[in-house]
């Protein structure tokens, strides 16, 4: 459309929003901010400034372009823990115009192989410590030509497999050595692909989501809002959420915009080293899924440490149990609950209570919600018949969202049309999240369940999350997961699987009574099937794996007691 004569044209410069601009900004304006990587060794952690990371990202880009001839939008995968080299890859690959593909190192081998082949990755940058995982896959990776090995690790297994598969093996530091420390980053179209991530497949096959430079840039600004994480260069963020789990929730990019220091746990994700790194490195912020925090809480209870620096904790990925939030409050750590998905970059909501509720008895209830939608994320609720539901805090429906950092399709190969399955995208292009909940008049989302996890009992819905939260509030319960199981009379009924704390004295009848009396659970929603498990199975990103529980039940693998 050509501008009409009376159209006022914007006078603003059209500067593309690129990952390279975030890198250049962070490595100059905030050049002295640091990425600290835990080593678990006596000599202490490794430290690298943002300026050094900028220089090394340029060297990596030169190496990829000149030695490995990566061109255009070729995919360069990473199979790495959280550390400074992974940050270098995060910036170098998109900035040079290629596409960063973060691989989830906890996926089963078959799924990982499928994902690499589907994305047609040409290069894999892998930690030496992860070679035992990568080597057996190599013969099955159809498009991989180069493996770049970072850090120590036994490389012998890789050599044989690589030779057989015709793959060339390089050393990360050797590739970088001597390369120029500046790169003339190309002026890309901001809508081009910058990074890709596959969903972890909690409820189905993995699906590829491709982020653009523009979406990453805008999402990073939203992460930095005071009403989101709101960190500054006075902060240090402990990034526990893996860099392969939706861009570590946007933290690497957001921190380079504002100079927030990063503390990276590498492979030391167990409660004891996490507690130690908090005490020694004194981060002010941390981000991880609830299961990590449950573990840390148990550790801190058993072995108290000085964790007073950590005043802000972002919890998301699955619902934060109220008991966990209360326990962290007692430790002086303030939990901010957030909701998001691979498809939403991921930050979709974050729970910062409205000003007028602070200090009132409404405040805690607001903090327990999944949170408020920021500018840039539009939301609507759809009922079972496709009708729009009001934002009244009561009408529950499937959440649909739209926005500049929300995917409008799934990746389907370099030359193929993206996929828009009808169960995932509405006809008018909104993402159907598969999450069921309510929205209050002031825009706070409360999720009651995932559409696939909700228990459909006699035409009514029972929220598995509500039962789990109520159970986990019992002092004898360490973890609880509730799944739907088939029932002749009601269609489905809840099965409660509980992990008991050491020395627990309770029984199922008492737990059921606790749910009714303390948890406020309606009588018809109380589970009659119960089982004790040693641990709740977890997905590759640390969420309760309800698929596995349902299968174990179906195969008779659980010792179930019926009340
Ligand atoms: P996967 O779908 O494979 O688990 P994602 O990490 O993309 O991978 O998961 C997104 C889903 O996680 C959401 O659709 C939602 O069901 C769940 N989720 C994320 N954050 C929260 C939260 N704060 N409360 C409840 N559920 C959440």
XYZ file of C-alpha atoms and ligand atoms in Angstrom:
590
model
C 0.000 0.000 0.000
C 1.544 3.332 -0.968
C 1.181 6.131 1.582
C -1.717 8.497 0.922
C -0.842 12.143 0.527
C -2.322 13.045 3.895
C -0.561 10.192 5.745
C 1.837 11.305 8.447
C 4.957 9.196 8.073
C 6.896 8.215 11.160
C 10.227 9.949 11.398
C 11.790 7.194 13.486
C 14.865 5.303 12.302
C 14.213 1.745 11.244
C 16.945 -0.038 13.187
C 16.445 -3.816 13.233
C 16.185 -5.390 16.683
C 19.065 -7.877 16.577
C 20.769 -10.226 19.035
C 24.107 -8.734 17.898
C 22.949 -5.340 19.195
C 22.263 -6.858 22.616
C 25.751 -8.414 22.567
C 27.482 -5.212 21.508
C 25.615 -3.237 24.134
C 26.333 -5.710 26.941
C 29.990 -6.235 26.094
C 30.757 -2.496 25.939
C 28.359 -0.523 28.156
C 28.332 -3.353 30.724
C 31.741 -4.759 29.834
C 32.793 -5.234 33.458
C 29.743 -7.304 34.464
C 30.594 -10.960 34.914
C 29.555 -14.482 34.173
C 30.773 -16.724 36.988
C 30.816 -20.456 36.318
C 30.875 -22.944 39.189
C 33.582 -25.584 38.833
C 33.104 -27.580 42.002
C 36.869 -27.322 42.482
C 39.082 -26.006 45.259
C 40.472 -23.235 43.078
C 36.972 -21.764 42.935
C 34.711 -20.658 40.112
C 35.762 -19.334 36.689
C 34.995 -15.674 35.953
C 34.640 -13.968 32.601
C 33.598 -10.368 31.985
C 30.918 -9.415 29.461
C 33.702 -7.680 27.478
C 35.674 -10.945 27.295
C 32.544 -12.813 26.302
C 31.935 -10.285 23.528
C 35.468 -10.813 22.214
C 35.241 -14.592 22.435
C 31.798 -14.604 20.760
C 33.415 -12.760 17.844
C 36.197 -15.392 17.749
C 33.652 -18.193 17.791
C 31.746 -16.604 14.908
C 34.980 -16.312 12.895
C 35.758 -19.957 13.599
C 32.306 -21.145 12.620
C 32.336 -19.089 9.428
C 35.948 -19.560 8.328
C 36.922 -22.998 9.631
C 33.566 -24.775 9.590
C 32.056 -22.660 6.754
C 28.748 -22.141 8.525
C 26.698 -19.861 6.313
C 23.211 -18.401 6.082
C 20.687 -19.752 8.494
C 22.404 -23.084 9.132
C 21.686 -24.618 12.510
C 24.436 -24.823 15.099
C 23.375 -26.908 18.075
C 24.651 -26.773 21.632
C 24.707 -29.726 24.011
C 25.905 -27.903 27.085
C 25.318 -27.043 30.703
C 24.925 -23.421 31.844
C 28.311 -21.672 31.682
C 30.175 -18.832 30.025
C 31.015 -20.723 26.804
C 27.334 -21.481 26.362
C 26.682 -17.738 26.682
C 29.307 -17.137 23.974
C 27.497 -19.563 21.682
C 24.155 -17.941 22.576
C 25.373 -14.664 21.136
C 27.837 -15.682 18.407
C 25.550 -18.017 16.482
C 22.491 -15.761 15.996
C 24.618 -12.629 15.633
C 26.452 -14.088 12.620
C 23.093 -14.986 11.042
C 23.035 -18.701 11.845
C 20.453 -20.361 14.096
C 21.270 -21.498 17.640
C 19.618 -24.806 18.499
C 19.846 -25.640 22.195
C 19.611 -29.389 22.795
C 18.005 -30.741 25.946
C 20.654 -33.067 27.366
C 18.139 -34.917 29.505
C 16.029 -36.183 26.633
C 16.079 -39.885 25.796
C 18.580 -40.715 23.023
C 15.908 -41.490 20.433
C 14.173 -38.148 20.964
C 17.434 -36.222 20.850
C 18.384 -37.927 17.574
C 14.981 -37.153 16.122
C 15.283 -33.480 17.085
C 18.795 -33.026 15.639
C 17.715 -34.629 12.379
C 14.486 -32.652 12.245
C 16.323 -29.361 12.773
C 19.072 -30.526 10.349
C 21.850 -29.304 12.665
C 25.237 -29.046 10.875
C 27.434 -28.425 13.883
C 27.113 -29.532 17.504
C 29.077 -27.710 20.197
C 29.211 -30.126 23.122
C 30.675 -30.155 26.614
C 33.429 -32.718 27.062
C 31.513 -34.098 30.027
C 28.566 -34.885 27.728
C 30.478 -36.842 25.090
C 29.347 -40.204 26.499
C 25.839 -39.015 25.672
C 26.684 -37.682 22.209
C 29.037 -40.368 20.881
C 26.482 -43.194 20.533
C 24.097 -40.839 18.714
C 26.609 -39.782 16.055
C 25.988 -42.627 13.581
C 22.303 -41.652 13.570
C 22.722 -37.887 13.136
C 22.206 -37.414 9.413
C 23.237 -33.788 8.954
C 25.956 -33.227 11.560
C 29.385 -32.611 9.979
C 31.296 -31.091 12.893
C 31.460 -31.588 16.636
C 33.190 -28.875 18.665
C 34.251 -30.095 22.107
C 34.318 -27.653 25.010
C 36.084 -28.300 28.294
C 37.563 -31.423 29.813
C 36.190 -34.895 29.230
C 37.163 -38.226 27.790
C 37.229 -37.761 24.028
C 38.230 -41.292 23.120
C 34.684 -42.592 22.680
C 33.923 -39.760 20.312
C 36.894 -40.258 18.042
C 35.940 -43.732 16.838
C 32.269 -42.851 16.399
C 33.123 -39.596 14.599
C 35.480 -41.307 12.152
C 32.867 -43.901 11.346
C 30.205 -41.257 10.833
C 32.478 -38.951 8.798
C 32.204 -36.206 11.405
C 35.134 -33.858 12.103
C 35.982 -33.177 15.744
C 37.402 -29.824 16.905
C 38.495 -28.352 20.197
C 36.591 -25.224 21.225
C 39.612 -23.311 22.549
C 41.830 -24.325 19.626
C 39.200 -23.069 17.183
C 38.992 -19.696 18.930
C 42.737 -19.235 19.386
C 44.188 -16.416 17.294
C 40.887 -15.396 15.732
C 40.053 -11.647 15.616
C 38.201 -10.412 18.692
C 35.804 -8.272 16.691
C 33.275 -9.319 14.058
C 31.418 -7.157 11.619
C 27.996 -8.508 12.548
C 25.660 -8.565 9.520
C 22.663 -6.259 9.366
C 19.987 -8.925 9.318
C 16.260 -8.629 8.916
C 14.970 -8.672 12.494
C 12.312 -11.230 11.518
C 14.844 -13.897 10.586
C 15.377 -16.969 12.736
C 17.838 -16.530 15.613
C 17.311 -19.569 17.815
C 15.219 -22.673 18.086
C 14.051 -24.866 20.908
C 11.912 -27.975 20.955
C 9.228 -28.438 23.595
C 10.264 -31.012 26.153
C 7.341 -33.193 25.215
C 5.643 -33.368 28.615
C 2.341 -34.077 26.916
C 3.344 -35.290 23.444
C 6.062 -35.352 20.765
C 8.599 -32.504 20.820
C 7.674 -29.578 18.605
C 10.107 -26.993 17.251
C 9.688 -23.314 18.038
C 11.849 -20.792 16.178
C 12.534 -17.411 17.795
C 13.344 -14.356 15.704
C 15.847 -11.630 16.540
C 12.918 -9.309 17.040
C 11.057 -11.651 19.380
C 14.174 -12.208 21.505
C 14.859 -8.481 21.694
C 11.314 -7.578 22.712
C 11.069 -10.484 25.157
C 14.336 -9.422 26.822
C 12.967 -5.944 27.386
C 9.897 -7.443 28.995
C 12.017 -9.658 31.289
C 13.806 -6.496 32.418
C 10.668 -4.557 33.322
C 10.421 -3.720 37.006
C 7.107 -5.573 36.986
C 8.802 -8.681 35.587
C 12.210 -9.638 36.984
C 13.381 -6.021 37.116
C 17.079 -6.737 37.730
C 19.930 -4.212 37.375
C 23.728 -4.256 37.276
C 23.733 -4.397 41.081
C 22.222 -7.894 40.855
C 23.662 -11.328 40.306
C 21.281 -13.897 38.902
C 21.775 -17.579 39.637
C 20.570 -19.111 36.383
C 19.578 -22.625 37.434
C 17.009 -23.019 34.677
C 18.994 -24.743 31.909
C 20.007 -22.786 28.832
C 18.324 -25.564 26.844
C 14.994 -24.890 28.597
C 13.436 -22.012 26.624
C 16.524 -19.772 26.462
C 17.033 -20.033 30.239
C 13.804 -18.030 30.466
C 15.375 -15.161 28.556
C 17.954 -14.369 31.234
C 21.158 -14.474 29.120
C 19.763 -11.905 26.691
C 18.044 -9.762 29.309
C 21.153 -9.583 31.509
C 23.307 -8.381 28.603
C 20.858 -5.507 28.167
C 21.163 -4.360 31.766
C 24.536 -5.665 32.999
C 23.114 -8.142 35.509
C 25.892 -10.549 36.556
C 25.209 -14.229 35.984
C 26.147 -17.123 38.253
C 26.137 -20.347 36.242
C 25.931 -23.711 38.036
C 27.396 -25.778 35.153
C 26.519 -29.410 35.990
C 26.314 -28.832 39.752
C 22.552 -28.758 40.040
C 22.193 -30.845 43.180
C 20.859 -29.128 46.325
C 24.163 -29.168 48.265
C 26.347 -27.407 45.645
C 23.521 -24.975 44.890
C 23.341 -24.047 48.579
C 27.116 -23.678 48.681
C 27.265 -21.432 45.630
C 24.538 -19.202 47.058
C 26.439 -18.811 50.304
C 29.790 -18.180 48.609
C 28.818 -16.105 45.557
C 25.853 -14.265 47.102
C 23.439 -14.020 44.153
C 20.444 -11.718 44.649
C 18.146 -13.536 42.238
C 17.617 -17.089 41.047
C 15.342 -18.840 38.568
C 14.302 -22.498 38.482
C 11.367 -24.931 38.423
C 9.659 -25.882 41.736
C 11.349 -29.296 42.050
C 14.774 -27.617 42.300
C 13.491 -25.363 45.072
C 11.892 -28.266 46.931
C 15.299 -29.947 46.954
C 17.107 -26.799 48.053
C 14.614 -26.237 50.821
C 15.177 -29.731 52.224
C 18.937 -29.147 52.025
C 18.745 -25.794 53.814
C 16.523 -27.281 56.498
C 18.997 -30.097 57.132
C 22.142 -27.963 56.764
C 21.383 -24.273 57.365
C 23.572 -21.793 55.449
C 23.737 -18.059 55.020
C 21.534 -17.491 51.969
C 20.426 -13.992 52.943
C 21.688 -12.421 49.704
C 19.039 -14.242 47.708
C 15.990 -12.035 48.048
C 14.194 -12.718 44.762
C 13.371 -16.109 43.327
C 11.538 -16.677 40.043
C 9.632 -19.946 40.038
C 7.833 -21.258 36.989
C 7.538 -24.202 34.652
C 4.909 -25.813 36.847
C 2.687 -24.513 39.622
C 4.456 -23.285 42.746
C 2.918 -25.068 45.762
C 1.780 -22.557 48.436
C 3.708 -24.501 51.075
C 6.922 -23.890 49.121
C 6.231 -20.174 48.823
C 5.573 -19.916 52.566
C 8.751 -21.809 53.400
C 10.823 -19.482 51.221
C 9.151 -16.454 52.775
C 10.352 -17.701 56.138
C 13.897 -17.851 54.745
C 13.604 -14.256 53.529
C 13.514 -15.209 49.865
C 10.614 -13.692 48.010
C 9.135 -15.976 45.401
C 7.724 -14.536 42.194
C 5.579 -17.071 40.427
C 5.649 -16.978 36.633
C 3.982 -18.883 33.823
C 5.281 -19.572 30.361
C 5.940 -22.120 27.653
C 8.541 -22.898 25.006
C 5.988 -21.370 22.650
C 5.920 -18.071 24.585
C 9.707 -17.396 24.763
C 8.752 -18.129 27.697
C 7.595 -15.279 29.940
C 3.802 -15.084 29.652
C 2.819 -13.872 33.110
C 4.506 -13.014 36.389
C 2.853 -12.558 39.762
C 3.656 -9.177 41.233
C 0.605 -8.259 43.292
C -1.098 -4.927 42.527
C 0.081 -2.020 44.688
C -3.152 -1.719 46.648
C -2.869 -5.318 47.929
C 0.658 -5.024 49.336
C 0.597 -5.598 53.076
C -3.035 -6.752 53.027
C -4.290 -10.285 53.386
C -4.957 -10.348 49.625
C -1.279 -10.095 48.794
C -0.411 -13.746 49.289
C -3.369 -14.904 47.200
C -2.162 -12.714 44.333
C 1.375 -14.080 44.620
C 0.041 -17.615 44.299
C -1.634 -16.894 40.972
C 0.409 -17.489 37.812
C 0.494 -13.701 37.485
C -0.418 -10.753 35.350
C -0.051 -10.460 31.590
C 2.492 -7.845 30.566
C 1.939 -5.366 27.757
C 2.654 -7.398 24.656
C 0.855 -10.575 25.700
C -2.850 -10.599 24.897
C -4.963 -13.307 26.500
C -8.417 -14.800 26.208
C -10.253 -17.784 27.660
C -12.190 -20.209 25.522
C -14.881 -22.522 26.849
C -15.467 -26.113 25.759
C -17.904 -24.994 23.030
C -15.500 -22.387 21.629
C -17.249 -19.519 23.460
C -15.271 -16.576 24.909
C -15.368 -16.538 28.693
C -15.357 -13.409 30.857
C -12.424 -12.290 33.013
C -14.316 -12.742 36.264
C -11.912 -14.928 38.198
C -14.434 -17.770 38.073
C -15.125 -18.878 34.508
C -12.542 -21.553 33.672
C -11.502 -22.218 30.098
C -8.496 -22.862 27.893
C -6.025 -19.984 27.817
C -5.191 -18.584 24.383
C -2.470 -15.978 23.883
C -1.108 -13.736 21.148
C 1.897 -11.442 20.975
C 5.212 -10.547 19.369
C 7.169 -13.235 21.301
C 4.545 -15.963 21.012
C 4.865 -18.560 18.291
C 2.298 -18.671 15.522
C 3.321 -22.109 14.220
C 5.725 -25.040 14.660
C 8.892 -25.649 12.689
C 8.579 -28.128 9.853
C 11.923 -28.206 8.062
C 13.879 -25.589 6.089
C 11.722 -25.467 2.994
C 8.406 -26.672 4.360
C 5.480 -24.551 5.454
C 5.315 -24.189 9.247
C 2.730 -26.387 10.941
C -0.395 -24.892 12.470
C -2.326 -27.827 13.957
C -5.930 -26.930 14.813
C -5.564 -28.125 18.412
C -2.666 -25.706 18.920
C -3.688 -22.592 16.976
C -7.078 -20.947 16.605
C -8.338 -20.025 13.151
C -7.451 -16.404 13.838
C -3.883 -17.323 14.811
C -3.869 -17.340 18.630
C -1.816 -19.989 20.453
C -3.988 -22.497 22.316
C -1.891 -23.148 25.385
C -3.518 -26.369 26.591
C -3.646 -24.751 30.036
C -6.966 -24.386 31.799
C -7.712 -21.583 34.225
C -9.419 -18.331 35.087
C -8.469 -14.677 34.647
C -9.485 -12.016 37.145
C -10.867 -8.649 36.111
C -7.439 -7.107 36.786
C -5.683 -9.554 34.462
C -4.243 -12.176 36.852
C -4.165 -15.714 35.549
C -4.900 -18.682 37.819
C -4.244 -22.041 36.199
C -6.230 -24.937 37.496
C -4.610 -27.566 35.302
C -3.258 -28.639 31.996
C -6.090 -29.689 29.699
C -4.437 -33.121 29.466
C -4.003 -33.535 33.243
C -7.387 -32.347 34.453
C -9.475 -35.186 35.910
C -12.852 -35.518 34.202
C -15.052 -37.136 36.816
C -18.751 -37.592 35.985
C -18.866 -34.552 33.725
C -17.126 -32.324 36.292
C -13.482 -31.298 36.363
C -11.138 -31.945 39.255
C -7.879 -29.991 39.303
C -4.899 -32.280 39.836
C -2.802 -29.258 40.836
C -5.220 -28.235 43.581
C -5.064 -31.724 45.097
C -1.262 -31.796 44.844
C -0.870 -28.415 46.523
C -3.214 -29.409 49.325
C -1.314 -32.673 49.850
C 2.100 -31.020 49.814
C 0.946 -28.739 52.624
C 0.909 -31.807 54.932
C 4.081 -31.959 57.038
C 4.625 -35.658 56.273
C 4.393 -35.233 52.488
C 7.555 -34.375 50.550
C 6.004 -34.546 47.082
C 2.641 -35.456 45.637
C 1.409 -35.971 42.091
C -2.199 -36.651 41.171
C -3.233 -38.202 37.873
C -6.500 -39.234 36.265
C -7.136 -42.981 36.065
C -10.050 -44.717 34.336
C -13.085 -45.427 36.487
C -16.109 -47.515 35.470
C -18.626 -45.312 37.200
C -17.227 -41.791 36.832
C -15.129 -42.036 33.664
C -12.022 -40.833 35.493
C -11.026 -40.485 39.139
C -7.913 -39.051 40.812
C -5.051 -41.315 41.878
C -2.857 -39.718 44.561
C 0.821 -40.705 44.531
C 2.740 -39.412 47.510
C 6.370 -39.322 48.568
C 6.540 -39.400 52.377
C 9.184 -37.661 54.439
C 11.523 -39.720 56.575
C 9.857 -40.787 59.798
C 6.347 -39.980 58.530
C 3.555 -41.381 60.679
C 0.503 -40.517 58.623
C -1.660 -42.914 56.574
C -3.952 -42.536 53.584
C -7.132 -42.148 55.651
C -5.523 -39.330 57.599
C -4.269 -37.673 54.403
C -7.723 -37.878 52.884
C -9.215 -36.274 55.986
C -6.493 -33.594 55.852
C -7.459 -32.759 52.248
C -11.078 -32.247 53.273
C -10.486 -30.426 56.553
C -7.350 -28.364 55.918
C -7.200 -28.306 52.126
C -10.828 -27.305 51.593
C -11.255 -30.021 48.939
C -14.890 -30.908 48.178
C -15.911 -34.417 49.235
C -16.606 -35.655 45.700
C -13.113 -34.593 44.620
C -11.263 -36.565 47.299
C -9.153 -39.391 45.845
C -10.056 -42.934 46.813
C -6.981 -44.467 45.133
C -3.658 -43.907 46.900
C -0.112 -45.078 46.560
C 3.254 -44.285 48.111
C 6.187 -43.920 45.733
C 9.857 -43.379 46.436
C 10.049 -40.443 44.076
C 7.696 -38.865 41.557
C 9.058 -39.456 38.027
C 10.281 -36.199 36.472
C 10.512 -34.965 32.888
C 13.723 -33.763 31.277
C 13.113 -30.284 32.665
C 12.204 -31.424 36.167
C 8.402 -31.433 36.026
C 6.219 -34.241 37.381
C 6.002 -36.765 34.536
C 2.359 -37.730 34.680
C 2.565 -39.723 31.456
C 4.871 -42.155 33.249
C 2.610 -42.376 36.317
C -0.446 -43.077 34.168
C 1.466 -45.781 32.321
C 2.752 -47.354 35.539
C -0.807 -47.469 36.839
C -2.162 -48.968 33.603
C 0.534 -51.655 33.637
C -0.203 -52.506 37.261
C 3.222 -51.249 38.336
C 1.926 -49.275 41.340
C 0.864 -50.695 44.653
C -2.498 -48.931 44.938
C -4.690 -48.931 48.028
C -8.389 -48.166 47.597
C -10.108 -46.404 50.511
P 6.557 -28.894 28.147
O 5.264 -28.453 27.527
O 7.215 -29.940 27.376
O 6.462 -29.188 29.630
P 7.317 -26.195 28.531
O 8.428 -25.881 29.424
O 7.127 -25.368 27.334
O 7.530 -27.661 28.090
O 6.005 -26.236 29.412
C 4.997 -25.266 29.369
C 3.889 -25.669 30.280
O 4.343 -25.726 31.637
C 2.723 -24.716 30.323
O 1.859 -24.910 29.233
C 2.081 -25.068 31.660
O 1.256 -26.213 31.553
C 3.257 -25.426 32.511
N 3.602 -24.278 33.354
C 4.580 -23.378 33.178
N 4.616 -22.491 34.181
C 3.623 -22.818 35.040
C 3.131 -22.283 36.276
N 3.686 -21.234 36.854
N 2.076 -22.889 36.845
C 1.502 -23.962 36.281
N 1.923 -24.520 35.136
C 2.961 -23.957 34.514
